[in-house]
Coordinates of C-alpha atoms and ligand atoms in Angstrom, one line a residue:
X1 CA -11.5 -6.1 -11.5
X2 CA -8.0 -6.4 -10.5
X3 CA -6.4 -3.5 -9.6
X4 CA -2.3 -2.6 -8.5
X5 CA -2.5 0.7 -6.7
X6 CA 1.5 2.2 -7.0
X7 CA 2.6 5.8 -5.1
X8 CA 5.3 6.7 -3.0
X9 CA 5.3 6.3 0.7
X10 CA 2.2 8.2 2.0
X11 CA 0.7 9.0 -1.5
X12 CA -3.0 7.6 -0.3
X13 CA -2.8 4.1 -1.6
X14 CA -4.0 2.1 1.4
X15 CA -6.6 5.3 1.9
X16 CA -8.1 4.7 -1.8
X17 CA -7.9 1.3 -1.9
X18 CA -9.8 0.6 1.0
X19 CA -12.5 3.1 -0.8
X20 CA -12.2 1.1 -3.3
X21 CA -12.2 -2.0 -1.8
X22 CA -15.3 -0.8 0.1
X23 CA -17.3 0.4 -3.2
X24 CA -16.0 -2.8 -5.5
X25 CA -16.9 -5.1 -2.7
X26 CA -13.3 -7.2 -3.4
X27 CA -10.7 -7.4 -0.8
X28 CA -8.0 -4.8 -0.3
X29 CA -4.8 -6.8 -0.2
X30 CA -2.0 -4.7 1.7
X31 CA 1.3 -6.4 2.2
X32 CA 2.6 -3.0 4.8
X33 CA -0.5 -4.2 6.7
X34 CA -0.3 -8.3 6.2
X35 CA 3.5 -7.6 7.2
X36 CA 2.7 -5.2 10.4
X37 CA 0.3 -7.7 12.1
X38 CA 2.7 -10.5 11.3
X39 CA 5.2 -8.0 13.3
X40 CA 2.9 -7.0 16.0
X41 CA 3.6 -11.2 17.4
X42 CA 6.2 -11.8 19.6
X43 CA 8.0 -14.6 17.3
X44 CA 10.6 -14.8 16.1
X45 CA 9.2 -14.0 12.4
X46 CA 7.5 -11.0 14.3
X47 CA 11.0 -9.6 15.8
X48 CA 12.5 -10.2 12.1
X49 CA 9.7 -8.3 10.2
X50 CA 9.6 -5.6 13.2
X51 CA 13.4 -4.7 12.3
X52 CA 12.9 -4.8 8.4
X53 CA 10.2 -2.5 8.6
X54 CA 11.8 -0.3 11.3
X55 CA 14.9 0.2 9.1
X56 CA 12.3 1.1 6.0
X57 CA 14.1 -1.9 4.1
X58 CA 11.7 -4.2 2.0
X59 CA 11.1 -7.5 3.2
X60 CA 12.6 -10.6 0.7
X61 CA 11.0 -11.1 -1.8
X62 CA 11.0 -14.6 -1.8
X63 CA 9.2 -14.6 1.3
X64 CA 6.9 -11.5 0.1
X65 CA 5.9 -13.4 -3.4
X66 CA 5.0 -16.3 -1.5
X67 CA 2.4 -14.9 0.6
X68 CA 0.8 -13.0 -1.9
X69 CA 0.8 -16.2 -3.8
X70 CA -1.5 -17.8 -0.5
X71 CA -3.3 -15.0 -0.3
X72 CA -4.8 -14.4 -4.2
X73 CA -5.5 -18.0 -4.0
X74 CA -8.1 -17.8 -1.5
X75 CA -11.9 -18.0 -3.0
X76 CA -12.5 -14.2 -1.7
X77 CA -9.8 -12.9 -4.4
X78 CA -11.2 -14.8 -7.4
X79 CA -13.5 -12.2 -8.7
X80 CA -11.2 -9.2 -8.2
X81 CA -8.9 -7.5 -5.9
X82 CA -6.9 -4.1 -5.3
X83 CA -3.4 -5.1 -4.1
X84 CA -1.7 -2.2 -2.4
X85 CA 2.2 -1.9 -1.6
X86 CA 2.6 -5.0 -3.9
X87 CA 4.7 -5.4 -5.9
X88 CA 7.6 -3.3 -4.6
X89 CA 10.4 -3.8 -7.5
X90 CA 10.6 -5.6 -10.9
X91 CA 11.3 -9.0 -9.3
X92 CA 7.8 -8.8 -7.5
X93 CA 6.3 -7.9 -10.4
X94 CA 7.3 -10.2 -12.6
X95 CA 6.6 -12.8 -9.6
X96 CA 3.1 -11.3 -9.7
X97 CA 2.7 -12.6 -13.5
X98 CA 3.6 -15.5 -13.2
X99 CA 1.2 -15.8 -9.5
X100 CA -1.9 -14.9 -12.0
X101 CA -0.8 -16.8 -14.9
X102 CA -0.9 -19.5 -12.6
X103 CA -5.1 -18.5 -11.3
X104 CA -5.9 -17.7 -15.5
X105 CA -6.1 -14.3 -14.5
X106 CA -4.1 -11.2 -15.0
X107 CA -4.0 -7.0 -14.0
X108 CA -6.8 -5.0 -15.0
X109 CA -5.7 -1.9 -14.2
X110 CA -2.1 -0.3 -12.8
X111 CA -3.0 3.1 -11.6
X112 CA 0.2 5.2 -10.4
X113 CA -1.0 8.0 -7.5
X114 CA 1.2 11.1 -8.2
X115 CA 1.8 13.7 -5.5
X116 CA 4.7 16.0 -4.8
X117 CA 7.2 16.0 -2.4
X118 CA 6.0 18.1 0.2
X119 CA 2.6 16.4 0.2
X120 CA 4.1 13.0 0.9
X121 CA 5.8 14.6 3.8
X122 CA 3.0 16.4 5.3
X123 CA 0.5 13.3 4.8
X124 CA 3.4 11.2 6.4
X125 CA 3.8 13.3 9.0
X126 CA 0.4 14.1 10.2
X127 CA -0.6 9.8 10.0
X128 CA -1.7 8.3 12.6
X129 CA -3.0 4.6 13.0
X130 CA -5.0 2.3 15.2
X131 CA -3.0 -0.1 16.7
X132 CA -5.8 -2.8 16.9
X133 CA -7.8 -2.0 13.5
X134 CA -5.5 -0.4 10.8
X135 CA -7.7 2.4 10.5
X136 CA -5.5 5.1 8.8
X137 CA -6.2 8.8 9.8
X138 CA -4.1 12.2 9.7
X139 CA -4.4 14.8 12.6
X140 CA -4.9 17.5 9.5
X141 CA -6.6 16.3 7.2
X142 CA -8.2 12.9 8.2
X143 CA -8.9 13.2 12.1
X144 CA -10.6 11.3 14.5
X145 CA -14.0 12.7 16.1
X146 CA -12.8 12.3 19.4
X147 CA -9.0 13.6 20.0
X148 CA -6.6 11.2 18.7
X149 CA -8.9 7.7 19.0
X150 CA -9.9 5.5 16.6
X151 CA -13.4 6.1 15.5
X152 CA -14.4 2.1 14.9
X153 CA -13.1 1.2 18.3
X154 CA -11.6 4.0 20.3
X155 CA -8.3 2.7 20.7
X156 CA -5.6 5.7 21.2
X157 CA -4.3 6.4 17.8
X158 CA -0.6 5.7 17.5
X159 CA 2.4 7.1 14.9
X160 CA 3.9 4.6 12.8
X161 CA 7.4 3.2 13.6
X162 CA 8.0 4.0 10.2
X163 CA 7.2 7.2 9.9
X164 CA 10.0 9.0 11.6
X165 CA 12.1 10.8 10.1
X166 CA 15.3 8.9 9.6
X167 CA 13.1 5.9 8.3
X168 CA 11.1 7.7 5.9
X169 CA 14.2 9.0 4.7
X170 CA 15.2 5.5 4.0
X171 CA 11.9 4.3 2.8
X172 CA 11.9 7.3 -0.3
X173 CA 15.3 5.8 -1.1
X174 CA 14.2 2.7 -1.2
X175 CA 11.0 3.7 -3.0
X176 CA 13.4 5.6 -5.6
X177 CA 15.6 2.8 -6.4
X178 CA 13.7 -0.1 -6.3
X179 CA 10.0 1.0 -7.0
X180 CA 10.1 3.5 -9.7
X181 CA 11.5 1.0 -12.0
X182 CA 8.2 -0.4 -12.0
X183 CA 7.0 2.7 -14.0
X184 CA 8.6 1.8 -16.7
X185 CA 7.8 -2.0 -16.4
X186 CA 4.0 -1.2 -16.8
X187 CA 4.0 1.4 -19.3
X188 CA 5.7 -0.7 -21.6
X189 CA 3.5 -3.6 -20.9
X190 CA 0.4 -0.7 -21.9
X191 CA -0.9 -1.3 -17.9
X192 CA -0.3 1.6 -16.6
X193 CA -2.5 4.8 -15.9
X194 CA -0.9 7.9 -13.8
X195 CA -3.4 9.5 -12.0
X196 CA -2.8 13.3 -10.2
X197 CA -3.4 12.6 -5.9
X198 CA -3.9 16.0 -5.0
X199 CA -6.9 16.9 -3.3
X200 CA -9.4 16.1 -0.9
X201 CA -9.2 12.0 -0.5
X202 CA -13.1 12.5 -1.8
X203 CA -12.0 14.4 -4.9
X204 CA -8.7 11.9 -5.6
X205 CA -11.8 8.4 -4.9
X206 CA -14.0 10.3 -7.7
X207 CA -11.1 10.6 -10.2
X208 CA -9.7 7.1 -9.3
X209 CA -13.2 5.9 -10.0
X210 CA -13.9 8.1 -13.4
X211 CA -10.5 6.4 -14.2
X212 CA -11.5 3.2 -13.4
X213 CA -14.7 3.9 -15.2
X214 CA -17.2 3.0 -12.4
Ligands
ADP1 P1 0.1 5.1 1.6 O1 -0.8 3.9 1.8 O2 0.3 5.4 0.2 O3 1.4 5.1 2.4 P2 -2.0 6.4 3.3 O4 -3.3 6.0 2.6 O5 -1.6 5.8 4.6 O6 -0.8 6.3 2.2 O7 -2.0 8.0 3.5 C1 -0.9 8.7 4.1 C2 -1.5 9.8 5.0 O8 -2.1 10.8 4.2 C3 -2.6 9.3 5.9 O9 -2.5 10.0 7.2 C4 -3.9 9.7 5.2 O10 -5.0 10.0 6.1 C5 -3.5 11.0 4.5 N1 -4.1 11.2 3.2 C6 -4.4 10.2 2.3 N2 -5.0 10.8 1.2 C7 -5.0 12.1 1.4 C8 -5.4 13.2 0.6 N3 -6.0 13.1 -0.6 N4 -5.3 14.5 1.2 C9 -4.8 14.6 2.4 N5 -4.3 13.6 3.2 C10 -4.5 12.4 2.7
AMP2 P1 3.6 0.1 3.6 O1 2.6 -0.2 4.7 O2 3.2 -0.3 2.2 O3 4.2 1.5 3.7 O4 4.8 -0.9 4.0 C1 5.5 -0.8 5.2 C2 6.8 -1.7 5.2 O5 6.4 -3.1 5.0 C3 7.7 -1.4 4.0 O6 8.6 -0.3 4.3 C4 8.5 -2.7 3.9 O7 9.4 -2.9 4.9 C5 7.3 -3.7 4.1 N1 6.6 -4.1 2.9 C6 5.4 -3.8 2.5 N2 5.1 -4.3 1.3 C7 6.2 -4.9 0.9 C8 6.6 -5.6 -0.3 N3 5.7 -5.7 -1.3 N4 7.8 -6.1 -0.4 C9 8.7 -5.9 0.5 N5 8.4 -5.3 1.7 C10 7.2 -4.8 1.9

């Protein structure tokens, strides 16, 4: 199965997918996260990436498309995948066809996560990650067992760069001008499926899977 997961900034897509990922056994292909270990070196690509993603900006797509391209090529991808924060905007989309035309392959399933405004700020607001293995939590509604460390490996939980307030600002803009367009790009292409994100993150996995019929 190959699956596009689309939302808003903070709508539960890298949550889901790695649910998903987890229940599917294929990989869970994030470019946010890709891009943010990538950012984490000091390099010049890593002080680069570290500023794009600070400002909430998108990375070029050239650059994005091309390691997407790498990374669906790689034997663990050939019997499925859930992509997550990919593609961003029609040009990534259509780079995406062409990316799978190339494997023989195309998108099972586009599945849209909707969730209102005020959710997307309060599940943005309340994240918190673990610097050294992505886990994703949120001091509401996700927490950690122990007070603000990461349950795999105890790290101290950190906030996102990008998920202050000026950049999230940003980062909806962006999301509204250059995402949403891909809405439109998939329903006329019959892909995609809008699924309600409210709720538990258990009750929004068992409605992505009764979508997904698994
Ligand atoms: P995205 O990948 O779409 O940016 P995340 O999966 O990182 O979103 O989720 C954003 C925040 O909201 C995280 O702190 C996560 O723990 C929390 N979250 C995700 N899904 C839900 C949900 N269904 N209910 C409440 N909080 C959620
Ligand atoms: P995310 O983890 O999906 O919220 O992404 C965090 C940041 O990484 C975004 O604000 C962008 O700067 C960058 N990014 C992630 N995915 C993409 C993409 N497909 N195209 C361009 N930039 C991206």
């Amino acid at each position: 199965m190959r699956v596009v997961i689309l939302g808003p900034p903070g709508a539960g897509k890298g949550t889901q997918a790695a649910r998903l990922s987890e229940h599917l056994d294929i990989p869970h292909i994030a470019t946010g996260d890709i891009f943010r270990q990538a950012a984490s070196e000091d390099t010049d690509l890593g002080r680069r990436l570290r500023e794009t993603m600070d400002s909430g900006e998108l990375v070029p797509d050239e650059f994005t498309n091309e390691l997407v391209k790498d990374r669906l090529a790689r034997p663990d991808a050939q019997d499925g995948f859930i992509l997550d924060g990919y593609p961003r905007n029609v040009e990534q989309a259509e780079a995406l066809d062409e990316i799978l035309d190339e494997l023989g392959t195309k998108v099972s399933y586009v599945i849209k996560l909707m969730v209102r405004g005020d959710d997307i700020i309060a599940r943005l607001a309340g994240r918190r990650v673990c610097p050294k293995c992505g886990a994703v939590y949120h001091m509401e509604t996700h927490p950690p067992a122990d007070d603000e460390r990461c349950d795999n490996d105890g790290t101290a939980l950190v906030r996102r760069e990008d998920d202050s307030e000026e950049t999230t600002r940003r980062r909806l803009d962006v999301y509204g001008q250059q995402t949403r367009p891909l809405y439109d790009f998939y329903r006329e292409r019959g892909k995609l499926i809008e699924m309600d994100a409210l709720g538990t993150t258990d009750e929004v996995f068992e409605r992505l899977l009764g979508t997904l019929g698994r």
